[in-house]
Coordinates of C-alpha atoms in Angstrom, one line a residue:
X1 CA -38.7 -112.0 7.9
X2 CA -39.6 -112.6 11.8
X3 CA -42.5 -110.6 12.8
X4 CA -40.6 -109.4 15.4
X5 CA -37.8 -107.7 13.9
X6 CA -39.9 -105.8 11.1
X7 CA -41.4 -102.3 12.4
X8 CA -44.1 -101.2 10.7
X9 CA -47.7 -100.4 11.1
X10 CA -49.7 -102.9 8.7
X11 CA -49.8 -106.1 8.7
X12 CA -47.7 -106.0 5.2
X13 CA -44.6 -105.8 7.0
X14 CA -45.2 -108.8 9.5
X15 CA -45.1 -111.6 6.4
X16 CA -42.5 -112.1 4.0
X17 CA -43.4 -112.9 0.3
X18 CA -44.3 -115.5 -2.6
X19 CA -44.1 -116.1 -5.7
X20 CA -41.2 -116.5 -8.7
X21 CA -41.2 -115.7 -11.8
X22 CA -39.2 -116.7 -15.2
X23 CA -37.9 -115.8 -18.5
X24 CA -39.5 -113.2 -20.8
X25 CA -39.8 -116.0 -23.3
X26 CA -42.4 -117.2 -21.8
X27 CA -44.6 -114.5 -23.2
X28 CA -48.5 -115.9 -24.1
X29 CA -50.5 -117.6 -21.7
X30 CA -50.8 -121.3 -22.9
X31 CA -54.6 -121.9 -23.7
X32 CA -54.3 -126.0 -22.8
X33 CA -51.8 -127.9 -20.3
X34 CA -48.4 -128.4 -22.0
X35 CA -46.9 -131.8 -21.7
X36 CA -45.2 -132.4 -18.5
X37 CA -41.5 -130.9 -18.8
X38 CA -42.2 -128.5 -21.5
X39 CA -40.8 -125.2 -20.5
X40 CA -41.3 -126.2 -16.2
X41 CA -37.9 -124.9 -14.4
X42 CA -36.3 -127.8 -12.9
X43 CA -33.0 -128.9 -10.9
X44 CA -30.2 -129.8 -12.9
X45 CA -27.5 -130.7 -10.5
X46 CA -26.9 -128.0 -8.5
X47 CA -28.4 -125.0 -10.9
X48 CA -31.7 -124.5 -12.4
X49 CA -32.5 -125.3 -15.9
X50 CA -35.3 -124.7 -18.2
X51 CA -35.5 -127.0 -21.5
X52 CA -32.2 -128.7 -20.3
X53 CA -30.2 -125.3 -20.4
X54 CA -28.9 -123.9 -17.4
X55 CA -30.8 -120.5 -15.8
X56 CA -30.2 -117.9 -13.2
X57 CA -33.0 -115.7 -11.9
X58 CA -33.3 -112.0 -10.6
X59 CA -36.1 -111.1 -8.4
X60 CA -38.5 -109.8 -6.1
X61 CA -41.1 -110.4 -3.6
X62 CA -44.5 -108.4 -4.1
X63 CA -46.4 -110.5 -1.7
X64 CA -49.8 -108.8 -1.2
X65 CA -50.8 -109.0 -4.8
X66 CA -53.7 -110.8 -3.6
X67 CA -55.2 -108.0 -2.0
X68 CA -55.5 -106.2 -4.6
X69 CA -59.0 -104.9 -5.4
X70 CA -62.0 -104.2 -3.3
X71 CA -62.2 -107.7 -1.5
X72 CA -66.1 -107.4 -2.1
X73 CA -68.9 -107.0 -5.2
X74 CA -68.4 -108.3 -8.9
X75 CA -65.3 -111.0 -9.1
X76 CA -64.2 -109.6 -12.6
X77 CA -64.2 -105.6 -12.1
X78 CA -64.6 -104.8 -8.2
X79 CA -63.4 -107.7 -6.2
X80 CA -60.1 -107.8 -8.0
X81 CA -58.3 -104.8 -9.6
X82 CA -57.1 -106.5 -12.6
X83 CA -55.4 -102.9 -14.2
X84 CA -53.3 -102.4 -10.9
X85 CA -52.4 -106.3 -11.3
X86 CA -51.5 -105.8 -14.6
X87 CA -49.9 -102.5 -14.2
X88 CA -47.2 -104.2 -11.6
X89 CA -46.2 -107.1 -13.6
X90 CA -45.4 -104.6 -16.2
X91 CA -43.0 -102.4 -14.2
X92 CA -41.6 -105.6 -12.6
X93 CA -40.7 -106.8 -16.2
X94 CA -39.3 -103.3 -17.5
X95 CA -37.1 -103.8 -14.2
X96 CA -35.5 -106.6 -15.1
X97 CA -37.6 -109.1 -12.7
X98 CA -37.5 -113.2 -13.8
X99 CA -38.3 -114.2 -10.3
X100 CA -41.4 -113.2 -8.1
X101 CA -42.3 -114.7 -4.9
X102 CA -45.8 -113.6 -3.8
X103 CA -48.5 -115.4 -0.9
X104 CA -50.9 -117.6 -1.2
X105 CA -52.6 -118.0 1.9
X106 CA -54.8 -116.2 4.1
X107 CA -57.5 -117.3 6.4
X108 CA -58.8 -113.8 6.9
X109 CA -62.6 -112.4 5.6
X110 CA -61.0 -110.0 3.6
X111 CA -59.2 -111.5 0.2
X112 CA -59.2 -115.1 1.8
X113 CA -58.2 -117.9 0.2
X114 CA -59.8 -120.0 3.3
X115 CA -61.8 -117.9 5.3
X116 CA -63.4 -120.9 7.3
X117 CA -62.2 -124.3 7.8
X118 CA -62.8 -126.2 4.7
X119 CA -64.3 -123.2 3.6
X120 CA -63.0 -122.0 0.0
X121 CA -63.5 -118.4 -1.3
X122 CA -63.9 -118.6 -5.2
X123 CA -63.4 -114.7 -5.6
X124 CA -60.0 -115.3 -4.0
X125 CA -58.9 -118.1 -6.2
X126 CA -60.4 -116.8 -9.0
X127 CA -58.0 -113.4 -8.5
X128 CA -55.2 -115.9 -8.1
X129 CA -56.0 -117.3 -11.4
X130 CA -55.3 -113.8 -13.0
X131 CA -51.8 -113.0 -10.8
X132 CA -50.8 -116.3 -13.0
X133 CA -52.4 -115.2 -16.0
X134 CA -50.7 -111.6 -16.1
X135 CA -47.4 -112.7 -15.0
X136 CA -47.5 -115.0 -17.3
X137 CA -47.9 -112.4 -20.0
X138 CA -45.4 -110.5 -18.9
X139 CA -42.5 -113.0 -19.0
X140 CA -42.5 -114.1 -15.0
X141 CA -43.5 -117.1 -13.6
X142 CA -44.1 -117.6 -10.0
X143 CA -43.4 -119.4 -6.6
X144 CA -46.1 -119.1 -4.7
X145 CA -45.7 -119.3 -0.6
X146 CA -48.8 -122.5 0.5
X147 CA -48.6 -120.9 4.4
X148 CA -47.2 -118.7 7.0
X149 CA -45.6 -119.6 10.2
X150 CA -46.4 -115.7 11.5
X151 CA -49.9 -114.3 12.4
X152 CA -50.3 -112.3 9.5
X153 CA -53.2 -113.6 7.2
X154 CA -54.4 -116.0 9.8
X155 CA -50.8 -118.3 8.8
X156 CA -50.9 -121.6 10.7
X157 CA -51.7 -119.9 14.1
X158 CA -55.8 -120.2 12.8
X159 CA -55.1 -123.4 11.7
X160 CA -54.0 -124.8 15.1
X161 CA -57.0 -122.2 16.3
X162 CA -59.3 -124.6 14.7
X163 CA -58.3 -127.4 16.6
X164 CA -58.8 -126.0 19.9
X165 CA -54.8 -125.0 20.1
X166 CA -52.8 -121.8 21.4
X167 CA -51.2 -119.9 18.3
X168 CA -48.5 -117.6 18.4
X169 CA -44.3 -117.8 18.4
X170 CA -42.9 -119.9 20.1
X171 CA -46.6 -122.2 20.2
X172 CA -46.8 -122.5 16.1
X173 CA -44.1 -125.1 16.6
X174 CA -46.6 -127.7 17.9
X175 CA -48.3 -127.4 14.1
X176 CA -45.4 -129.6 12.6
X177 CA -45.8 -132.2 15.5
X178 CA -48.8 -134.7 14.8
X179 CA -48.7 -135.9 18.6
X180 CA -49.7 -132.4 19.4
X181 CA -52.0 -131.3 16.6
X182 CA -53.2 -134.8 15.2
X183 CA -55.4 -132.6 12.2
X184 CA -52.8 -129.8 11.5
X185 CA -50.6 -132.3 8.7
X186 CA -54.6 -132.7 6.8
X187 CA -55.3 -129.4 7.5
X188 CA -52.4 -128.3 5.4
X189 CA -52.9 -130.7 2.8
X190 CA -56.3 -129.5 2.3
X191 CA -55.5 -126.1 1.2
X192 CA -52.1 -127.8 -0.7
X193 CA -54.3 -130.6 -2.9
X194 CA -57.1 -127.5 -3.8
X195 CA -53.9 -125.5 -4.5
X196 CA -52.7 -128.0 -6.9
X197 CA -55.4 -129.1 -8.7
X198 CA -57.3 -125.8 -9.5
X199 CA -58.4 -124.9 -12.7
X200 CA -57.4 -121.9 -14.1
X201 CA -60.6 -120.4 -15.2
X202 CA -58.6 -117.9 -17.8
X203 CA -56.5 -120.2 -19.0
X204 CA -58.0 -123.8 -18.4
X205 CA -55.3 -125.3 -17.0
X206 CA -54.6 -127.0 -13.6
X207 CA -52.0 -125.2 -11.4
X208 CA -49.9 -128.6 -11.5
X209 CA -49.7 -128.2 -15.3
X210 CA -48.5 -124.5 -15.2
X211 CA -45.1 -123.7 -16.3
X212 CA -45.6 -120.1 -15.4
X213 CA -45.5 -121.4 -12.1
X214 CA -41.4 -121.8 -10.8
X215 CA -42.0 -123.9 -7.7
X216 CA -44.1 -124.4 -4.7
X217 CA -42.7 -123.2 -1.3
X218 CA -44.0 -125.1 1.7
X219 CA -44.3 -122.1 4.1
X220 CA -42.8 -118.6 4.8
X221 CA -40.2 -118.9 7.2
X222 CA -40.8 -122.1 9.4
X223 CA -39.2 -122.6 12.8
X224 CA -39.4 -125.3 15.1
X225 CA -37.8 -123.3 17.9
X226 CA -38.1 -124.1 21.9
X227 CA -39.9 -127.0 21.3
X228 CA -38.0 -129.6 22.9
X229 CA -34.3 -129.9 24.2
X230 CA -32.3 -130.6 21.5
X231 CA -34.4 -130.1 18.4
X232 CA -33.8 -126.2 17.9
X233 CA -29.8 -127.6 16.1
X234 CA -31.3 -131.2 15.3
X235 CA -34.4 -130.1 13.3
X236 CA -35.8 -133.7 13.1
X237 CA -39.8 -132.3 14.0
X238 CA -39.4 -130.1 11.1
X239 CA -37.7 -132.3 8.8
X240 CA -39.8 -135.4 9.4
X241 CA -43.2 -132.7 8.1
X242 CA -41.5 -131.6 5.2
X243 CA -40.3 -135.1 4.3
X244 CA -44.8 -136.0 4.5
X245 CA -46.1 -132.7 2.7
X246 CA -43.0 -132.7 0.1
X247 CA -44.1 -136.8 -0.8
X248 CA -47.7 -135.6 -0.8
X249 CA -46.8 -132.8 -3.0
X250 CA -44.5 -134.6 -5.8
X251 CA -47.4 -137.7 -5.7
X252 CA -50.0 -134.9 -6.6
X253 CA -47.4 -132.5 -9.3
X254 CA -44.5 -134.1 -10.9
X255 CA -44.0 -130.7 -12.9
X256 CA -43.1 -128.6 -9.5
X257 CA -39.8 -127.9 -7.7
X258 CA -40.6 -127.3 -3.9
X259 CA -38.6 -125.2 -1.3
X260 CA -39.5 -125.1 2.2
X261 CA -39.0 -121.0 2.6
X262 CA -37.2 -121.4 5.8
X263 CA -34.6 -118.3 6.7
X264 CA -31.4 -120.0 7.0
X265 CA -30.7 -118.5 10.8
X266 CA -28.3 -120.8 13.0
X267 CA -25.3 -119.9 15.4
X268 CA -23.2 -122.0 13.1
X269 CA -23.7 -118.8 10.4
X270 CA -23.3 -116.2 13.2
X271 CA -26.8 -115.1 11.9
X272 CA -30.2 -115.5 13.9
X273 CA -30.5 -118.3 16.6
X274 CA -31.1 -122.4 16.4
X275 CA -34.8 -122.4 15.8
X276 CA -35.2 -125.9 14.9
X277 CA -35.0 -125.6 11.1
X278 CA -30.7 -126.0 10.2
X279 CA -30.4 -124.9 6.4
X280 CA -28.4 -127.4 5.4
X281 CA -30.4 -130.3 7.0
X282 CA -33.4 -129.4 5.9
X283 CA -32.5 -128.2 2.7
X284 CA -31.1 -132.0 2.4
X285 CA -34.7 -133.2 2.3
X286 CA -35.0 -135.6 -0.9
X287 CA -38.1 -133.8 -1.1
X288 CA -36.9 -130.5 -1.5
X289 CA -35.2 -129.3 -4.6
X290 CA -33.3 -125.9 -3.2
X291 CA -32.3 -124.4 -0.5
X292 CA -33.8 -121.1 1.0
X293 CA -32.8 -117.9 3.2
X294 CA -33.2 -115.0 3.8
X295 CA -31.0 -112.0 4.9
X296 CA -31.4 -108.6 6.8
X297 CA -28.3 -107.7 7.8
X298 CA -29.4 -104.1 9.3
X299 CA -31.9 -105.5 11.6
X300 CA -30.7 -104.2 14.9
X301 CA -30.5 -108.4 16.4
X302 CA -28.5 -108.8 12.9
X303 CA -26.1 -105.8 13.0
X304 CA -23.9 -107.3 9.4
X305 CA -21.7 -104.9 7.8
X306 CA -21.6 -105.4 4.2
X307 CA -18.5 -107.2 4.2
X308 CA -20.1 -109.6 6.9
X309 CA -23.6 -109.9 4.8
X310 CA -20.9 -110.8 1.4
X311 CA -19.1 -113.6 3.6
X312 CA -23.0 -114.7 5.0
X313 CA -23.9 -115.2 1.5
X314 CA -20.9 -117.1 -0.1
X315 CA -21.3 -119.5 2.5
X316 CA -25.0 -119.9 1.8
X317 CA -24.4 -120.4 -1.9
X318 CA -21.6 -122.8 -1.1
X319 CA -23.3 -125.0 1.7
X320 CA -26.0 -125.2 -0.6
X321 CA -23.8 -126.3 -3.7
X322 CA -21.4 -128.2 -1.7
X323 CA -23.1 -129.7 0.7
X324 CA -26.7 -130.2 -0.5
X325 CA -25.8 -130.6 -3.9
X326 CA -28.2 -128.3 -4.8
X327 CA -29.5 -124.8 -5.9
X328 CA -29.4 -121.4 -3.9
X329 CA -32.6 -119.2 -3.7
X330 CA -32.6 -116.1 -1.3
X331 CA -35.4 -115.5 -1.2
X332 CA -35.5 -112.1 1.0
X333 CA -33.0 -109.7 1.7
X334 CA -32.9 -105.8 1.7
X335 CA -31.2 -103.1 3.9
X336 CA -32.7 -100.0 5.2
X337 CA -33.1 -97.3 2.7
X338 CA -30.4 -95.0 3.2
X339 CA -27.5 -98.0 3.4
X340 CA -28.9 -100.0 -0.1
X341 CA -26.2 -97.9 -2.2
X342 CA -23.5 -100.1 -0.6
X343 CA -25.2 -102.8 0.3
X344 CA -27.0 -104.2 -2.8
X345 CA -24.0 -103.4 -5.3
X346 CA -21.9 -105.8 -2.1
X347 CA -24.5 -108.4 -2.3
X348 CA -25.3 -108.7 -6.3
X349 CA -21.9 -109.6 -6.9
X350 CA -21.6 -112.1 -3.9
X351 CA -24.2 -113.8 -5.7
X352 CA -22.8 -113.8 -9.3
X353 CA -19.4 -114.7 -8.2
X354 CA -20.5 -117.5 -5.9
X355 CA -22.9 -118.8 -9.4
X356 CA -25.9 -118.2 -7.0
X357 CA -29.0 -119.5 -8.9
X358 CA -31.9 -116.9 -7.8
X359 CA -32.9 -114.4 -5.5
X360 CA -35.3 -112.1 -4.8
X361 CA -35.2 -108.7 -2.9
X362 CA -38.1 -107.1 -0.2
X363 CA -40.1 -106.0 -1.6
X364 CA -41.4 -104.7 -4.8
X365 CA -44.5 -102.5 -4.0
X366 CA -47.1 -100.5 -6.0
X367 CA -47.1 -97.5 -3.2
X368 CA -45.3 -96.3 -0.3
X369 CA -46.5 -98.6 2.7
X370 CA -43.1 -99.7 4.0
X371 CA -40.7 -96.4 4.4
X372 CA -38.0 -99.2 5.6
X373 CA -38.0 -101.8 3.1
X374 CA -40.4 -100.6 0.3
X375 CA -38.9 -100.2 -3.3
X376 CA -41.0 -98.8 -5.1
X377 CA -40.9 -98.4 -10.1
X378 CA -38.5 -95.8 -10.2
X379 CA -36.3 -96.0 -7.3
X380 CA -32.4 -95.8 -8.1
X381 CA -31.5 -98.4 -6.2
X382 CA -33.5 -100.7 -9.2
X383 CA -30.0 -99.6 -11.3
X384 CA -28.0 -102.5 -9.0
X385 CA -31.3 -104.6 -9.5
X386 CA -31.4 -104.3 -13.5
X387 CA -27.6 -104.5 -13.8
X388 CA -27.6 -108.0 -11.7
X389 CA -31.0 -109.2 -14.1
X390 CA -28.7 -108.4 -16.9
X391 CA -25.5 -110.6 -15.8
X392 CA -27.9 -113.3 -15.0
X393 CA -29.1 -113.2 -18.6
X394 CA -26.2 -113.1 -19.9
X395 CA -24.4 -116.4 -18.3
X396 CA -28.0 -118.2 -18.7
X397 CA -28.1 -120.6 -21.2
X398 CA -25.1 -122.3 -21.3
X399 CA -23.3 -125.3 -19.5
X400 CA -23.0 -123.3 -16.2
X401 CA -20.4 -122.9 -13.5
X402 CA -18.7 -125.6 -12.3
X403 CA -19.4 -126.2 -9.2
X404 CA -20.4 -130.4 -9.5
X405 CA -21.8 -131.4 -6.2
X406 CA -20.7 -135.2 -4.6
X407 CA -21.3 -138.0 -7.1
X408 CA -21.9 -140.8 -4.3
X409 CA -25.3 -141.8 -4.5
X410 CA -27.4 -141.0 -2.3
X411 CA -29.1 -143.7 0.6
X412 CA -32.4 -142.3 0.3
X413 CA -34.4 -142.3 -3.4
X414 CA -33.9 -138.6 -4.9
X415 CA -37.0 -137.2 -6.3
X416 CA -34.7 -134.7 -8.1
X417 CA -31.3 -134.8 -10.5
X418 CA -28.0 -134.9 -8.6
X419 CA -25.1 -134.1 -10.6
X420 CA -24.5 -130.4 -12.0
X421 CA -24.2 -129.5 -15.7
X422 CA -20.6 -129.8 -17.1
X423 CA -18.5 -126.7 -17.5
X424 CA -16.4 -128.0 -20.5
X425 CA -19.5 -129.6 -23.2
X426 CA -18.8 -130.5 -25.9
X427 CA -21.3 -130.6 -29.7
X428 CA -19.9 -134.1 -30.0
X429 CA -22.6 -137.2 -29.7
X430 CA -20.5 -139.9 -30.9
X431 CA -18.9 -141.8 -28.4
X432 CA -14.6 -141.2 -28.9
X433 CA -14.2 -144.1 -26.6
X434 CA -15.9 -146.8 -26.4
X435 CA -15.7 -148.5 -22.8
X436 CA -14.3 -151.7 -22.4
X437 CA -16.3 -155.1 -20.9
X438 CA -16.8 -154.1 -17.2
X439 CA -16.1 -150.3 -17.3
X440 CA -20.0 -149.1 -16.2
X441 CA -22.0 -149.6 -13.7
X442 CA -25.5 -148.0 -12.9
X443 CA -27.0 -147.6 -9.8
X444 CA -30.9 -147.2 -10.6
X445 CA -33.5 -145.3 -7.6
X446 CA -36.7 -145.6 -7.5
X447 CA -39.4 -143.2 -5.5
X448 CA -43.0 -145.4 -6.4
X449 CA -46.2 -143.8 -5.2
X450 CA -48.4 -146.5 -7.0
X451 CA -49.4 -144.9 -10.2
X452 CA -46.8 -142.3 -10.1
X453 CA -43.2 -142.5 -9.9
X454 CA -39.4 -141.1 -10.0
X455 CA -36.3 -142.7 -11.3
X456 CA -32.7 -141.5 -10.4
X457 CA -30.4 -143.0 -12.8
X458 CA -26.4 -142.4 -12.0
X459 CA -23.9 -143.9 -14.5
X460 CA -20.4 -144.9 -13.4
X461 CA -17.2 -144.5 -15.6
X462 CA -15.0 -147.7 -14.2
X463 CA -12.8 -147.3 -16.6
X464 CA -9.6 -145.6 -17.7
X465 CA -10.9 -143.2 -20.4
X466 CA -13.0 -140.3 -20.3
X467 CA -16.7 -141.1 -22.4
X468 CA -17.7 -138.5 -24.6
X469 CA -21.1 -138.9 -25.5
X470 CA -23.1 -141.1 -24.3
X471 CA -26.2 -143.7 -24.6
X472 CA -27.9 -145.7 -22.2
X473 CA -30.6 -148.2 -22.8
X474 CA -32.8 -150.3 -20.6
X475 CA -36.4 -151.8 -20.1
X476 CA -38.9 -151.6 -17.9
X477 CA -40.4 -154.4 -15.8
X478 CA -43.6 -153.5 -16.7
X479 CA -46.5 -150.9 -17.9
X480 CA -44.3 -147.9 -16.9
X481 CA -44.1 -144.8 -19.5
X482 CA -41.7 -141.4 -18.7
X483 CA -43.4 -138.3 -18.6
X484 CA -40.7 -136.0 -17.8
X485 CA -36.9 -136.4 -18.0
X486 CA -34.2 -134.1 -16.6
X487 CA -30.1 -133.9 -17.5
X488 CA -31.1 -136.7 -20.3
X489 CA -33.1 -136.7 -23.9
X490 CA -35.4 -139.6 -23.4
X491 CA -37.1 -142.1 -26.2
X492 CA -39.4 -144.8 -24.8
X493 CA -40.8 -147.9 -27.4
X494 CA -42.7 -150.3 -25.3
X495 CA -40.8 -151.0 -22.0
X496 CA -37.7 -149.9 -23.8
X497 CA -36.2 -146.7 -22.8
X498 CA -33.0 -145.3 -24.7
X499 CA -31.6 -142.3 -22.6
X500 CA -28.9 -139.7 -24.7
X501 CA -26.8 -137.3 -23.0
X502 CA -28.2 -133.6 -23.3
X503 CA -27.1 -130.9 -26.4
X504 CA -24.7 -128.7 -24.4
X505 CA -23.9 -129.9 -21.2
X506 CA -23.6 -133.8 -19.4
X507 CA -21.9 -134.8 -22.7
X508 CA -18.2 -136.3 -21.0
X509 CA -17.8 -138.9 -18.3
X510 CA -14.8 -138.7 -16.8
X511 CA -13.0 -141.7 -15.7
X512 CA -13.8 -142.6 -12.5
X513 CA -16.4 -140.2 -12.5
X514 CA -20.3 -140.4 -13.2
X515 CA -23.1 -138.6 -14.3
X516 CA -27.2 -138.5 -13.2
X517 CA -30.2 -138.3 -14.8
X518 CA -33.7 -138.5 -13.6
X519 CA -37.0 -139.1 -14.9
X520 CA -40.6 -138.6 -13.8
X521 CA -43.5 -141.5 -14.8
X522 CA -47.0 -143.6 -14.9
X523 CA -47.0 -146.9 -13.8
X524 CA -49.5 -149.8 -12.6
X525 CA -49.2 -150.5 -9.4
X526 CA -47.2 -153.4 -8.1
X527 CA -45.7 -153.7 -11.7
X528 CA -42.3 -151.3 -10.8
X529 CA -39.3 -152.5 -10.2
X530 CA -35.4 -152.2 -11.1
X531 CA -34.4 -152.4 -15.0
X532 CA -33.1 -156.1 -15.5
X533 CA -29.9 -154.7 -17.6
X534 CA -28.5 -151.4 -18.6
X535 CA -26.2 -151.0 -21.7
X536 CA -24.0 -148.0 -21.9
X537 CA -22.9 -147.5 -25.4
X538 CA -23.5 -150.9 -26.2
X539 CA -21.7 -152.5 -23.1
X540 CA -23.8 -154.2 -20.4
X541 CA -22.9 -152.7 -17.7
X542 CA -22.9 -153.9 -13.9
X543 CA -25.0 -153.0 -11.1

């Protein structure tokens, strides 16, 4: 939430939140890295899907986890306060909460990640370390927010500090452009390539390899607003930064989703101004795996009746489904205090009957330090909370909604799957029709970083039955191996790959319709390339 339309005395207020969380199966904290895939949330088609079966989350933000403890003495029992840590996972699980969205960032002496410019506090990371730990033992995994756009924490206002530049809204906007900050981009991707390949000293594994961890978000609530003329509705300064860090992100974690924690404000949703950051734009970022907003529909500049806020929300959902083809997160929202009664009941089921894939409300706290969006264990508006957690439950785990985005393929390589889980699957995996000579075609993407890489594979039905069930097989050019495989049960012998259509969903191919899968991988570089020939249940198909 804007800095400026929050009121309230601490710097809490000013920031808004990090962190997700997951299913309660998810229960014991892994003691080595799990192969890549195993357990991760990741996109499939236009919902989220854990072990290739379709899941909704209900959440919260508690953002100042990190703060909690002394900030000073003994890292184990002073400097962090493990028991209070511990104690608000717990009441987040009893609550119903899958999803938590917390910070990690601040550039301040007092629990800072990076105090000083290349400067990493251990004591901070190492508390860090045990917010993963414990929520990881309590059934939630975690998105964890890399920066702030606002002043609290430092956010990137110290960053562009540190290079001799003015901080401050609208000023933070020259941090996306490099011919204005030439150091912020390596700035960032300091504290990003730290982030991603720590250690967790309690568990031993590497942040990239934790499933407890739901997805990276770039920054809290970005803008790129009053910058230049016509960028505040283009969004092309912001776009082209999250297009760099995204590519530097998946080249580093092929495990990780990653949002860009933007608010979704824009005079096309009657909501907020332009501020150089359109939701559907940005969200369209091959880089970027769901889309992000957040709502406050009492904020005096806001003014939403309930109704309003319901209409606000569908049409998040759908642009996101329709039009990006891809998941919906909102990742804030809440009303003042004594209007929640009417307005969280209005908003839960916007989101269930629009097949919304997560959200998370502002914000879960462990005392009262915000009278005007505080919620604290205990509070009766939780009822609306626990009742939404358990519809969410309840339709995860199946095929999904249908709500299948565009099957034309996309012009630029997609890092991520494309095509949403099928509403109709069926337990068949025998082919019922076998396609004619010329009834396939593939259309194979490729997204090389060298030694890493990620393949979007989309199969065309040309012809005039429906397959269900289906196989595809193909080779490699060279030394490439899959690590990770999305919408698709992958076997790999040599260069030969043999792809089979998931359990419960992705099964049928319509007839003039296709299906994607992707796949993440090693290879050497200079050795990748385009698969020579694909069959598709036996039948070469073209390209």
């Amino acid at each position: 939430m804007s800095v400026r339309s929050r009121s309230v005395t601490s710097a809490v207020a000013v920031v808004a939140a990090g962190l997700l969380v997951l299913t309660a199966w998810f229960a014991a904290v892994a003691p080595r890295a799990k192969a890549a895939g195993a357990g991760f949330v990741q996109r499939c088609g236009v919902h989220f899907c854990v072990n290739s079966q379709v899941q909704y989350f209900a959440g919260a933000n508690s953002y100042d986890l990190f703060t909690y403890g002394s900030g000073s003495g003994d890292t184990e029992t002073q400097y962090m306060d493990k028991a209070a840590i511990d104690t608000q996972m717990a009441n987040m699980a009893a609550d119903g909460v899958s999803v938590l969205r917390t910070w990690m960032f601040s550039h301040e002496s007092w629990h800072g990640f990076e105090p000083s410019k290349g400067q990493m506090n251990e004591q901070e990371w190492s508390e860090f370390d045990y917010i993963l730990y414990s929520a990881s033992r309590h059934g939630i995994r975690v998105i964890p927010t890399l920066e702030n756009y606002w002043s609290a924490y430092g956010g990137i206002g110290q960053l562009l500090n540190w290079e001799g530049l003015s901080s401050g809204d609208p000023a933070n906007g020259q941090f996306f452009d490099p011919s204005k900050c030439a150091n912020c981009l390596a700035d960032y991707e300091y504290e990003v390539d730290y982030a991603l390949n720590r250690v967790n000293h309690y568990t031993g594994v590497a942040y990239k390899n934790d499933p407890t961890i739901f997805a990276w978000e770039l920054m809290n609530e970005p803008r790129h607003q009053n910058q230049t003329p016509d960028d505040n509705t283009t969004g092309t300064v912001f776009r082209q930064w999250e297009d760099t860090v995204g590519a530097h992100i998946k080249s580093i974690d092929g495990n990780h989703m990653i949002d860009n924690g933007i608010e979704g404000q824009g005079s096309s949703y009657g909501y907020g101004s332009d501020n150089g950051v359109p939701y559907v734009y940005e969200c369209q970022s091959p880089y970027i795996d769901f889309c992000s907003a957040h709502v406050y529909p009492t904020e005096s500049w806001a003014n939403l009746s309930a109704a309003a806020t319901q209409s606000l929300i569908a049409k998040y959902i759908a642009d996101a489904h329709n039009s990006a083809g891809k998941p919906m997160f909102l990742g804030e929202f809440n009303t003042s205090s004594a209007t929640r009664s009417t307005y969280w009941p209005a908003i839960y089921s916007t989101i269930e009957a629009g097949n919304g894939d997560a959200d998370a409300f502002w914000w879960y706290e462990n005392s009262g330090k915000d009278g005007t969006y505080g919620v604290l264990h205990g509070d009766p508006v939780l009822a609306a909370f626990t009742a939404h957690s358990n519809a969410d439950k309840a339709k995860s785990g199946g095929g999904g909604p249908s709500t299948t985005p565009s099957t034309t393929p996309s012009t630029t390589p997609s890092t991520t799957p494309t095509t949403a889980p099928s509403t109709t699957p069926t337990t068949s995996s025998t082919p019922s029709t076998t396609p004619p000579p010329g009834a396939c075609r593939v259309v194979y993407q490729l997204n090389d970083w060298g030694t890493t890489f990620n393949g979007s594979v989309t199969m065309y039905n040309t012809g005039a039955t429906a397959i269900n069930g289906w196989t595809l097989k193909f080779a490699f050019p060279g030394p490439q191996t899959i690590t990770n495989a999305w919408n698709a049960v992958t076997t790999q012998s040599g260069k030969q790959v043999t792809a089979v259509n998931p359990a419960s969903y992705d099964i049928t191919i319509p007839a003039g319709g296709s299906l994607n899968f992707g796949f993440s991988a090693t290879s050497t570089p200079g050795t990748n390339g385009v698969p020579a020939t694909f069959t598709l249940n036996g039948m070469t198909c073209s390209q």
